[in-house]
Amino acid sequence: MTSSLLTVITFVPLLGAILTLFPWGRWLGIDKDREERLIKNGATAISLLPLGLALMLAAQYNPSAPGFQFEIKVPWITALNVHYHLGVDGLSVPLVFLTTLLTTLGLWYSAQTIKTRVREFFFLFLLLEMGMIGVFVSLDLVLFYVFWELGLVPMYLLIGVWGQPKDRPQYSAIKFFLYTMAGSVLMLLAIIGIYLSVGTFDIVEAARLKPFADNFTLASLAFWAFFIAFAIKVPSWPFHTWLPDAHTAAPTAGSVILAGILLKLGAYGILRINLPIFPQAFKAYGLIVVILGVISIVYGALVSLAQWDLKRLIAYSSVSHMGYVMLGAGAAALAIGAQEWTDSGVMALNGAALTMFNHGISTGALFFLVGVIYERAHLRDLKMFGGLSNKLPYYYGLFAVTAFTSLGLPGLAGFWGEFFVFRGAFDIVRIWAAIGVIGIVLTAAYILWKVVQYVFLGQYDPHKIKHWTDPTTGAEGHEPTDVARFEKITLWPLVFFMVLVGIFPAVLLNYFNAAFLALLTSLAGK
Amino acid sequence: MSLNDLIFLLPELILLLAAAAIFILDLIGRRPDDPDTLMRPAKPWLSYVALGGLAAAALGLLPGVGQTRQVAAMLAADPFAIFFKALAILGVALVIAAALPYMRTRTPYVGEFYALLLVSAAAICLVVSAANLIMLYLAMEFLSITSYVLAGYFREDRKSGEAAIKYFLYGATASAVMLYGMSLLYGATGTTDLAGIAQALGQRGRADLLWLGGPAIILLLVGFGFKASLVPFHQWAPDTYEGAPTPVTAFLSTASKAAGFAILIRVFLSALPDLQPLWVALLALVSVLTMTLGNLTAIRQTNIKRMLAFSSIAQAGYILIGVAAVAAESGATAGPFDGINGVLIYLFAYLVTNVGAFAVVIAVENRSGKVEIKDYAGLIRRAPWLAVALFIFLLSLAGIPPTAGFVGKLFVFGAAVRAAMIPLAVIGALNVVVSAFYYLNVVRVMFFVPPEPDAEPVVVARPLQATVLLTGALTLLIGLLPGWLIQWADQSVRLLAWR
């Protein structure tokens, strides 16, 4: 069981995806409505399986044991020494869990809100889950690349088909695809380069053998090829321009997955590949990464501050939040080999990983919350809202917790990621960390001023939005209805994790800390 | 030549016999004094005779497996030739299966069509095994002339006629230029045997090589590049691909193109190894031009056949990367990214994918008569499986895993990186991004744009279904489990008189 657990988690979604394709309506003799409901509920139910198994994985994972666990390694393409090699360490376990959690919630939410082309939607969503989990558990570069690209295709279709027509979904979808693809083809060349240098595609082996150890130019080229591929996905300034379009155009659950998981794929790649395999190059260019991170933090927050579209605002806030991850990773790279900075480096990495998880939870929840209001008002213009705290108190409560998590209020999850990133980075890159702190102030500004104040505070004006839809019945009314039961079910698990990690960050730090300590110590030894 | 050597010619003989059989069987029952019998549609089972002939020819390859020798002084029997013969037979078989319903509704003269395709398969078999300039020229002309006829097969259709005449004019010029290049080589070395040429050139000084070999390489490349539709010898391709009957386009863009690559590799590697730095530089340049121009022009196309024509030009550019990055040392030390094996893997993957894509085009065209990209609007509603299949083929053409095209790209890019041709690899990689744009444009139209209100569901005939299914399955199989293809290609990088 231990060696096949990851395989099962990865491919159960594929099985589920294939199951959605069968003509159940004809086989069971039910009409189209009931068939669609069957597909919706079936897909959601199947996604509970990887979620449960991911919980089991997290429970059985032993943080104090070194190296990768639950490993499986069988030859795949013998001519190229490519293996089907899966395994998890302290970094990937929480991310696998995050993926399965957000997928299940996304499927559950979509089961209530997706009305058109149901079968395709649920097929693609499950396929997407397989691609994302696959990236987090792959320990072979070719396998990693295959899963990396596999996640791209379903998301392209999700944006293009189910996007809101006024958000230019077709344009956003192709932009998303081409940006990622431009990065990944360069990554492919670098993967080939690693193979030609050390004769293996294995991530663990490559990290041990250090490709291009004697040729800094080639090592730099390969480093940048990987880094740009991941920075596009993260996305770091200046590669971020696909993000606001894609996030805004995607259907709610698509935005949740985009912000919650797909961005993490890029950050994960930096921590999984760039840092262990090219430590020398990363150390040499660490400052550039730090600066890119700081620019992303400040720029993303400033642009968020200027948005009037709620969804676009949250999309840009992702650029800002992912900047913390870059800052932490860059600072940790600068700490390689410097004995006195090891602690700070590990803390910066812990912060980066915590931010990845927390951002997945909080921004995922924010996109769900945008979906909640959009399903009712059919618009997202901040100027059209106001005074909703009286009308939708439950919604206000959920939104407030999530928004405060996002701005890093102590006691909620978001705080710890930022705290550890800055605690680590301040030691290593003091000036840049100090500039980055401005981002926290700006985040508070756009969350409190733009979101909370414009949407919830002030006087409710019944003339601004005359038609409110009730998402459960589809009935039109003059008054907004508060959060429905299915929306509560979607949001409560996320709120639970915001609070849990907020008061007890050790649940995650247990996983991260040991892995990063081992990583930085091993790199220092080289 | 002993009679035993005939065993190496079994595929060619079987193909020609089957073609002759189809010609004769088609005539049975037609009387010159009765016009009705002349215009009567061909017997439907003739196509199965053709497929049977191809299957027999494939079996005929078996006795030659693993052997490397010169047959009748003119032909090479080596694993390299076997690979390309198998490729040609597979390609023509798929094209015939795809053509069944298409041809039946368009022309009564179906029998000759199958026979001509078989003859061109035989011609490709000769081209890819030619070991002598004379044989090479004859085989190339043989293939060209049958291809001209096939391109202009719908003689009532002006576009088909235009396709044939353009193809013919370009082809005649290209082959004349190529012949001039051959005469230079003969003049320089006094022999037409490829191995003999290599030997004679090996005794020359560097300056001689440059002055004799340089022009010869360029002139030969005109002929080979014409077949493989390399820029700048590609101008015939878009018009011919657009106008020719769609199954013929599928044939020209795959099996016939592969023949061009086969002969290019054989001549350059086995006759001109001493000039390798020269032709590597030339091919790298041509490769960059071919993929960049092909991709940039494909973006603007609105006709799917024309789009696929430019796409197939661009694909030729990627394949050429593998030739340009050929390993100078022997295969054992070059590792898995040998260059030539990448070309073979790519060509196989590309053949399966592209024939599949054209099979879908045939299916849509057969139903609606339309070949504009906008006519594919909402295909996912009208013919979900066809749309999904075309989606897979387009992903494969764009080189996205887990499809065959990814494996091909992995190997040609791998060869370029191994040969330290980083700029070539990067240009190739960026071209992949450009190509993704227009491939996905078709996907966009199929999946995102609602169908026209009057658009009917697309019903697909059985043999065509089989083609789409088989090519789709192979595309995914090669993408997921490429081991067998890699192994086969590695073993097929054994040419007569090389290394």
PDB file of N, CA, C and O in Angstrom, chain A residues 274-329:
ATOM      1  N   ASN A 274      14.815  24.212  -8.959  1.00  0.00           N
ATOM      2  CA  ASN A 274      15.857  25.241  -9.019  1.00  0.00           C
ATOM      3  C   ASN A 274      16.776  25.210  -7.815  1.00  0.00           C
ATOM      4  O   ASN A 274      17.988  25.252  -7.940  1.00  0.00           O
ATOM      5  N   LEU A 275      16.176  25.124  -6.633  1.00  0.00           N
ATOM      6  CA  LEU A 275      16.985  25.229  -5.420  1.00  0.00           C
ATOM      7  C   LEU A 275      17.891  24.010  -5.225  1.00  0.00           C
ATOM      8  O   LEU A 275      19.103  24.175  -5.071  1.00  0.00           O
ATOM      9  N   PRO A 276      17.363  22.780  -5.255  1.00  0.00           N
ATOM     10  CA  PRO A 276      18.276  21.652  -5.001  1.00  0.00           C
ATOM     11  C   PRO A 276      19.216  21.340  -6.161  1.00  0.00           C
ATOM     12  O   PRO A 276      20.326  20.879  -5.934  1.00  0.00           O
ATOM     13  N   ILE A 277      18.774  21.563  -7.409  1.00  0.00           N
ATOM     14  CA  ILE A 277      19.595  21.108  -8.533  1.00  0.00           C
ATOM     15  C   ILE A 277      20.612  22.165  -8.952  1.00  0.00           C
ATOM     16  O   ILE A 277      21.706  21.850  -9.389  1.00  0.00           O
ATOM     17  N   PHE A 278      20.257  23.434  -8.840  1.00  0.00           N
ATOM     18  CA  PHE A 278      21.185  24.491  -9.262  1.00  0.00           C
ATOM     19  C   PHE A 278      21.501  25.443  -8.098  1.00  0.00           C
ATOM     20  O   PHE A 278      21.289  26.655  -8.221  1.00  0.00           O
ATOM     21  N   PRO A 279      21.981  24.936  -6.967  1.00  0.00           N
ATOM     22  CA  PRO A 279      22.173  25.839  -5.825  1.00  0.00           C
ATOM     23  C   PRO A 279      23.181  26.942  -6.103  1.00  0.00           C
ATOM     24  O   PRO A 279      22.989  28.083  -5.678  1.00  0.00           O
ATOM     25  N   GLN A 280      24.257  26.596  -6.836  1.00  0.00           N
ATOM     26  CA  GLN A 280      25.278  27.618  -7.086  1.00  0.00           C
ATOM     27  C   GLN A 280      24.711  28.752  -7.926  1.00  0.00           C
ATOM     28  O   GLN A 280      24.891  29.936  -7.617  1.00  0.00           O
ATOM     29  N   ALA A 281      24.020  28.376  -9.016  1.00  0.00           N
ATOM     30  CA  ALA A 281      23.450  29.410  -9.870  1.00  0.00           C
ATOM     31  C   ALA A 281      22.392  30.202  -9.114  1.00  0.00           C
ATOM     32  O   ALA A 281      22.309  31.424  -9.222  1.00  0.00           O
ATOM     33  N   PHE A 282      21.594  29.488  -8.307  1.00  0.00           N
ATOM     34  CA  PHE A 282      20.537  30.181  -7.564  1.00  0.00           C
ATOM     35  C   PHE A 282      21.155  31.163  -6.572  1.00  0.00           C
ATOM     36  O   PHE A 282      20.685  32.289  -6.397  1.00  0.00           O
ATOM     37  N   LYS A 283      22.240  30.739  -5.927  1.00  0.00           N
ATOM     38  CA  LYS A 283      22.891  31.635  -4.977  1.00  0.00           C
ATOM     39  C   LYS A 283      23.420  32.879  -5.703  1.00  0.00           C
ATOM     40  O   LYS A 283      23.274  34.002  -5.230  1.00  0.00           O
ATOM     41  N   ALA A 284      23.987  32.631  -6.905  1.00  0.00           N
ATOM     42  CA  ALA A 284      24.557  33.758  -7.651  1.00  0.00           C
ATOM     43  C   ALA A 284      23.471  34.740  -8.080  1.00  0.00           C
ATOM     44  O   ALA A 284      23.698  35.952  -8.112  1.00  0.00           O
ATOM     45  N   TYR A 285      22.300  34.203  -8.434  1.00  0.00           N
ATOM     46  CA  TYR A 285      21.233  35.081  -8.925  1.00  0.00           C
ATOM     47  C   TYR A 285      20.151  35.295  -7.876  1.00  0.00           C
ATOM     48  O   TYR A 285      19.081  35.826  -8.183  1.00  0.00           O
ATOM     49  N   GLY A 286      20.436  34.879  -6.643  1.00  0.00           N
ATOM     50  CA  GLY A 286      19.409  34.973  -5.602  1.00  0.00           C
ATOM     51  C   GLY A 286      18.863  36.371  -5.426  1.00  0.00           C
ATOM     52  O   GLY A 286      17.663  36.572  -5.248  1.00  0.00           O
ATOM     53  N   LEU A 287      19.762  37.339  -5.551  1.00  0.00           N
ATOM     54  CA  LEU A 287      19.317  38.712  -5.329  1.00  0.00           C
ATOM     55  C   LEU A 287      18.304  39.132  -6.395  1.00  0.00           C
ATOM     56  O   LEU A 287      17.340  39.847  -6.096  1.00  0.00           O
ATOM     57  N   ILE A 288      18.525  38.662  -7.636  1.00  0.00           N
ATOM     58  CA  ILE A 288      17.566  39.006  -8.696  1.00  0.00           C
ATOM     59  C   ILE A 288      16.192  38.441  -8.346  1.00  0.00           C
ATOM     60  O   ILE A 288      15.160  39.101  -8.508  1.00  0.00           O
ATOM     61  N   VAL A 289      16.204  37.195  -7.847  1.00  0.00           N
ATOM     62  CA  VAL A 289      14.929  36.575  -7.475  1.00  0.00           C
ATOM     63  C   VAL A 289      14.273  37.367  -6.349  1.00  0.00           C
ATOM     64  O   VAL A 289      13.053  37.618  -6.373  1.00  0.00           O
ATOM     65  N   VAL A 290      15.083  37.766  -5.379  1.00  0.00           N
ATOM     66  CA  VAL A 290      14.541  38.558  -4.279  1.00  0.00           C
ATOM     67  C   VAL A 290      13.915  39.840  -4.809  1.00  0.00           C
ATOM     68  O   VAL A 290      12.790  40.206  -4.441  1.00  0.00           O
ATOM     69  N   ILE A 291      14.648  40.502  -5.709  1.00  0.00           N
ATOM     70  CA  ILE A 291      14.139  41.779  -6.229  1.00  0.00           C
ATOM     71  C   ILE A 291      12.854  41.556  -7.016  1.00  0.00           C
ATOM     72  O   ILE A 291      11.879  42.311  -6.875  1.00  0.00           O
ATOM     73  N   LEU A 292      12.823  40.490  -7.839  1.00  0.00           N
ATOM     74  CA  LEU A 292      11.588  40.191  -8.573  1.00  0.00           C
ATOM     75  C   LEU A 292      10.445  39.965  -7.595  1.00  0.00           C
ATOM     76  O   LEU A 292       9.312  40.424  -7.811  1.00  0.00           O
ATOM     77  N   GLY A 293      10.762  39.255  -6.496  1.00  0.00           N
ATOM     78  CA  GLY A 293       9.729  38.999  -5.499  1.00  0.00           C
ATOM     79  C   GLY A 293       9.212  40.287  -4.886  1.00  0.00           C
ATOM     80  O   GLY A 293       8.001  40.494  -4.777  1.00  0.00           O
ATOM     81  N   VAL A 294      10.143  41.171  -4.536  1.00  0.00           N
ATOM     82  CA  VAL A 294       9.731  42.426  -3.893  1.00  0.00           C
ATOM     83  C   VAL A 294       8.931  43.289  -4.862  1.00  0.00           C
ATOM     84  O   VAL A 294       7.900  43.873  -4.492  1.00  0.00           O
ATOM     85  N   ILE A 295       9.398  43.328  -6.117  1.00  0.00           N
ATOM     86  CA  ILE A 295       8.629  44.103  -7.106  1.00  0.00           C
ATOM     87  C   ILE A 295       7.222  43.532  -7.221  1.00  0.00           C
ATOM     88  O   ILE A 295       6.235  44.259  -7.253  1.00  0.00           O
ATOM     89  N   SER A 296       7.126  42.188  -7.268  1.00  0.00           N
ATOM     90  CA  SER A 296       5.808  41.564  -7.379  1.00  0.00           C
ATOM     91  C   SER A 296       4.935  41.929  -6.187  1.00  0.00           C
ATOM     92  O   SER A 296       3.745  42.233  -6.344  1.00  0.00           O
ATOM     93  N   ILE A 297       5.529  41.913  -4.998  1.00  0.00           N
ATOM     94  CA  ILE A 297       4.745  42.228  -3.791  1.00  0.00           C
ATOM     95  C   ILE A 297       4.159  43.627  -3.895  1.00  0.00           C
ATOM     96  O   ILE A 297       2.952  43.835  -3.766  1.00  0.00           O
ATOM     97  N   VAL A 298       5.050  44.603  -4.166  1.00  0.00           N
ATOM     98  CA  VAL A 298       4.610  45.997  -4.132  1.00  0.00           C
ATOM     99  C   VAL A 298       3.742  46.328  -5.351  1.00  0.00           C
ATOM    100  O   VAL A 298       2.657  46.910  -5.233  1.00  0.00           O
ATOM    101  N   TYR A 299       4.216  45.876  -6.508  1.00  0.00           N
ATOM    102  CA  TYR A 299       3.486  46.191  -7.736  1.00  0.00           C
ATOM    103  C   TYR A 299       2.103  45.544  -7.715  1.00  0.00           C
ATOM    104  O   TYR A 299       1.091  46.174  -8.032  1.00  0.00           O
ATOM    105  N   GLY A 300       2.074  44.261  -7.335  1.00  0.00           N
ATOM    106  CA  GLY A 300       0.793  43.566  -7.297  1.00  0.00           C
ATOM    107  C   GLY A 300      -0.191  44.252  -6.377  1.00  0.00           C
ATOM    108  O   GLY A 300      -1.372  44.422  -6.709  1.00  0.00           O
ATOM    109  N   ALA A 301       0.312  44.681  -5.217  1.00  0.00           N
ATOM    110  CA  ALA A 301      -0.578  45.337  -4.264  1.00  0.00           C
ATOM    111  C   ALA A 301      -1.055  46.682  -4.798  1.00  0.00           C
ATOM    112  O   ALA A 301      -2.235  47.030  -4.668  1.00  0.00           O
ATOM    113  N   LEU A 302      -0.133  47.432  -5.422  1.00  0.00           N
ATOM    114  CA  LEU A 302      -0.533  48.744  -5.968  1.00  0.00           C
ATOM    115  C   LEU A 302      -1.585  48.586  -7.058  1.00  0.00           C
ATOM    116  O   LEU A 302      -2.560  49.341  -7.111  1.00  0.00           O
ATOM    117  N   VAL A 303      -1.378  47.596  -7.933  1.00  0.00           N
ATOM    118  CA  VAL A 303      -2.349  47.419  -9.020  1.00  0.00           C
ATOM    119  C   VAL A 303      -3.689  46.956  -8.449  1.00  0.00           C
ATOM    120  O   VAL A 303      -4.748  47.369  -8.917  1.00  0.00           O
ATOM    121  N   SER A 304      -3.633  46.106  -7.415  1.00  0.00           N
ATOM    122  CA  SER A 304      -4.880  45.694  -6.760  1.00  0.00           C
ATOM    123  C   SER A 304      -5.647  46.903  -6.249  1.00  0.00           C
ATOM    124  O   SER A 304      -6.871  46.989  -6.376  1.00  0.00           O
ATOM    125  N   LEU A 305      -4.874  47.796  -5.704  1.00  0.00           N
ATOM    126  CA  LEU A 305      -5.469  48.999  -5.115  1.00  0.00           C
ATOM    127  C   LEU A 305      -6.218  49.823  -6.159  1.00  0.00           C
ATOM    128  O   LEU A 305      -7.142  50.551  -5.844  1.00  0.00           O
ATOM    129  N   ALA A 306      -5.810  49.662  -7.409  1.00  0.00           N
ATOM    130  CA  ALA A 306      -6.398  50.484  -8.471  1.00  0.00           C
ATOM    131  C   ALA A 306      -7.570  49.804  -9.165  1.00  0.00           C
ATOM    132  O   ALA A 306      -8.166  50.378 -10.068  1.00  0.00           O
ATOM    133  N   GLN A 307      -7.891  48.571  -8.789  1.00  0.00           N
ATOM    134  CA  GLN A 307      -8.934  47.841  -9.507  1.00  0.00           C
ATOM    135  C   GLN A 307     -10.333  48.213  -9.026  1.00  0.00           C
ATOM    136  O   GLN A 307     -10.547  48.499  -7.842  1.00  0.00           O
ATOM    137  N   TRP A 308     -11.282  48.151  -9.927  1.00  0.00           N
ATOM    138  CA  TRP A 308     -12.686  48.335  -9.546  1.00  0.00           C
ATOM    139  C   TRP A 308     -13.491  47.063  -9.765  1.00  0.00           C
ATOM    140  O   TRP A 308     -14.668  47.018  -9.447  1.00  0.00           O
ATOM    141  N   ASP A 309     -12.848  46.064 -10.375  1.00  0.00           N
ATOM    142  CA  ASP A 309     -13.507  44.777 -10.565  1.00  0.00           C
ATOM    143  C   ASP A 309     -13.030  43.865  -9.434  1.00  0.00           C
ATOM    144  O   ASP A 309     -11.835  43.623  -9.291  1.00  0.00           O
ATOM    145  N   LEU A 310     -13.957  43.371  -8.636  1.00  0.00           N
ATOM    146  CA  LEU A 310     -13.588  42.609  -7.443  1.00  0.00           C
ATOM    147  C   LEU A 310     -12.718  41.407  -7.788  1.00  0.00           C
ATOM    148  O   LEU A 310     -11.720  41.123  -7.120  1.00  0.00           O
ATOM    149  N   LYS A 311     -13.076  40.698  -8.881  1.00  0.00           N
ATOM    150  CA  LYS A 311     -12.339  39.484  -9.216  1.00  0.00           C
ATOM    151  C   LYS A 311     -10.933  39.826  -9.686  1.00  0.00           C
ATOM    152  O   LYS A 311      -9.963  39.146  -9.353  1.00  0.00           O
ATOM    153  N   ARG A 312     -10.840  40.902 -10.452  1.00  0.00           N
ATOM    154  CA  ARG A 312      -9.540  41.333 -10.940  1.00  0.00           C
ATOM    155  C   ARG A 312      -8.650  41.788  -9.792  1.00  0.00           C
ATOM    156  O   ARG A 312      -7.440  41.543  -9.791  1.00  0.00           O
ATOM    157  N   LEU A 313      -9.270  42.416  -8.823  1.00  0.00           N
ATOM    158  CA  LEU A 313      -8.523  42.871  -7.650  1.00  0.00           C
ATOM    159  C   LEU A 313      -7.893  41.666  -6.948  1.00  0.00           C
ATOM    160  O   LEU A 313      -6.715  41.666  -6.604  1.00  0.00           O
ATOM    161  N   ILE A 314      -8.687  40.626  -6.766  1.00  0.00           N
ATOM    162  CA  ILE A 314      -8.170  39.448  -6.071  1.00  0.00           C
ATOM    163  C   ILE A 314      -7.109  38.751  -6.929  1.00  0.00           C
ATOM    164  O   ILE A 314      -6.117  38.236  -6.416  1.00  0.00           O
ATOM    165  N   ALA A 315      -7.327  38.800  -8.255  1.00  0.00           N
ATOM    166  CA  ALA A 315      -6.332  38.207  -9.144  1.00  0.00           C
ATOM    167  C   ALA A 315      -4.986  38.900  -8.952  1.00  0.00           C
ATOM    168  O   ALA A 315      -3.954  38.240  -8.786  1.00  0.00           O
ATOM    169  N   TYR A 316      -4.989  40.224  -8.940  1.00  0.00           N
ATOM    170  CA  TYR A 316      -3.715  40.932  -8.773  1.00  0.00           C
ATOM    171  C   TYR A 316      -3.143  40.711  -7.384  1.00  0.00           C
ATOM    172  O   TYR A 316      -1.921  40.717  -7.194  1.00  0.00           O
ATOM    173  N   SER A 317      -4.018  40.522  -6.399  1.00  0.00           N
ATOM    174  CA  SER A 317      -3.493  40.284  -5.054  1.00  0.00           C
ATOM    175  C   SER A 317      -2.673  38.996  -5.029  1.00  0.00           C
ATOM    176  O   SER A 317      -1.760  38.854  -4.222  1.00  0.00           O
ATOM    177  N   SER A 318      -2.987  38.054  -5.937  1.00  0.00           N
ATOM    178  CA  SER A 318      -2.198  36.827  -6.005  1.00  0.00           C
ATOM    179  C   SER A 318      -0.763  37.130  -6.430  1.00  0.00           C
ATOM    180  O   SER A 318       0.178  36.517  -5.922  1.00  0.00           O
ATOM    181  N   VAL A 319      -0.604  38.059  -7.381  1.00  0.00           N
ATOM    182  CA  VAL A 319       0.745  38.435  -7.796  1.00  0.00           C
ATOM    183  C   VAL A 319       1.518  38.913  -6.578  1.00  0.00           C
ATOM    184  O   VAL A 319       2.669  38.537  -6.342  1.00  0.00           O
ATOM    185  N   SER A 320       0.852  39.742  -5.786  1.00  0.00           N
ATOM    186  CA  SER A 320       1.497  40.296  -4.600  1.00  0.00           C
ATOM    187  C   SER A 320       1.838  39.192  -3.601  1.00  0.00           C
ATOM    188  O   SER A 320       2.960  39.117  -3.104  1.00  0.00           O
ATOM    189  N   HIS A 321       0.878  38.320  -3.329  1.00  0.00           N
ATOM    190  CA  HIS A 321       1.122  37.280  -2.329  1.00  0.00           C
ATOM    191  C   HIS A 321       2.187  36.293  -2.776  1.00  0.00           C
ATOM    192  O   HIS A 321       2.987  35.833  -1.963  1.00  0.00           O
ATOM    193  N   MET A 322       2.175  35.960  -4.052  1.00  0.00           N
ATOM    194  CA  MET A 322       3.182  35.003  -4.509  1.00  0.00           C
ATOM    195  C   MET A 322       4.566  35.634  -4.496  1.00  0.00           C
ATOM    196  O   MET A 322       5.582  34.942  -4.515  1.00  0.00           O
ATOM    197  N   GLY A 323       4.603  36.978  -4.482  1.00  0.00           N
ATOM    198  CA  GLY A 323       5.883  37.659  -4.343  1.00  0.00           C
ATOM    199  C   GLY A 323       6.583  37.284  -3.044  1.00  0.00           C
ATOM    200  O   GLY A 323       7.811  37.174  -2.999  1.00  0.00           O
ATOM    201  N   TYR A 324       5.804  37.056  -1.974  1.00  0.00           N
ATOM    202  CA  TYR A 324       6.414  36.629  -0.710  1.00  0.00           C
ATOM    203  C   TYR A 324       7.151  35.305  -0.884  1.00  0.00           C
ATOM    204  O   TYR A 324       8.218  35.091  -0.310  1.00  0.00           O
ATOM    205  N   VAL A 325       6.540  34.421  -1.664  1.00  0.00           N
ATOM    206  CA  VAL A 325       7.163  33.112  -1.889  1.00  0.00           C
ATOM    207  C   VAL A 325       8.502  33.293  -2.593  1.00  0.00           C
ATOM    208  O   VAL A 325       9.521  32.694  -2.215  1.00  0.00           O
ATOM    209  N   MET A 326       8.495  34.164  -3.604  1.00  0.00           N
ATOM    210  CA  MET A 326       9.739  34.418  -4.343  1.00  0.00           C
ATOM    211  C   MET A 326      10.788  35.042  -3.427  1.00  0.00           C
ATOM    212  O   MET A 326      11.969  34.701  -3.486  1.00  0.00           O
ATOM    213  N   LEU A 327      10.329  35.972  -2.613  1.00  0.00           N
ATOM    214  CA  LEU A 327      11.256  36.621  -1.690  1.00  0.00           C
ATOM    215  C   LEU A 327      11.876  35.593  -0.756  1.00  0.00           C
ATOM    216  O   LEU A 327      13.102  35.565  -0.553  1.00  0.00           O
ATOM    217  N   GLY A 328      11.049  34.709  -0.218  1.00  0.00           N
ATOM    218  CA  GLY A 328      11.557  33.692   0.691  1.00  0.00           C
ATOM    219  C   GLY A 328      12.526  32.756  -0.006  1.00  0.00           C
ATOM    220  O   GLY A 328      13.607  32.454   0.516  1.00  0.00           O
ATOM    221  N   ALA A 329      12.160  32.314  -1.224  1.00  0.00           N
ATOM    222  CA  ALA A 329      13.023  31.376  -1.944  1.00  0.00           C
ATOM    223  C   ALA A 329      14.351  32.034  -2.284  1.00  0.00           C
ATOM    224  O   ALA A 329      15.423  31.437  -2.125  1.00  0.00           O
TER     225      ALA A 329
END
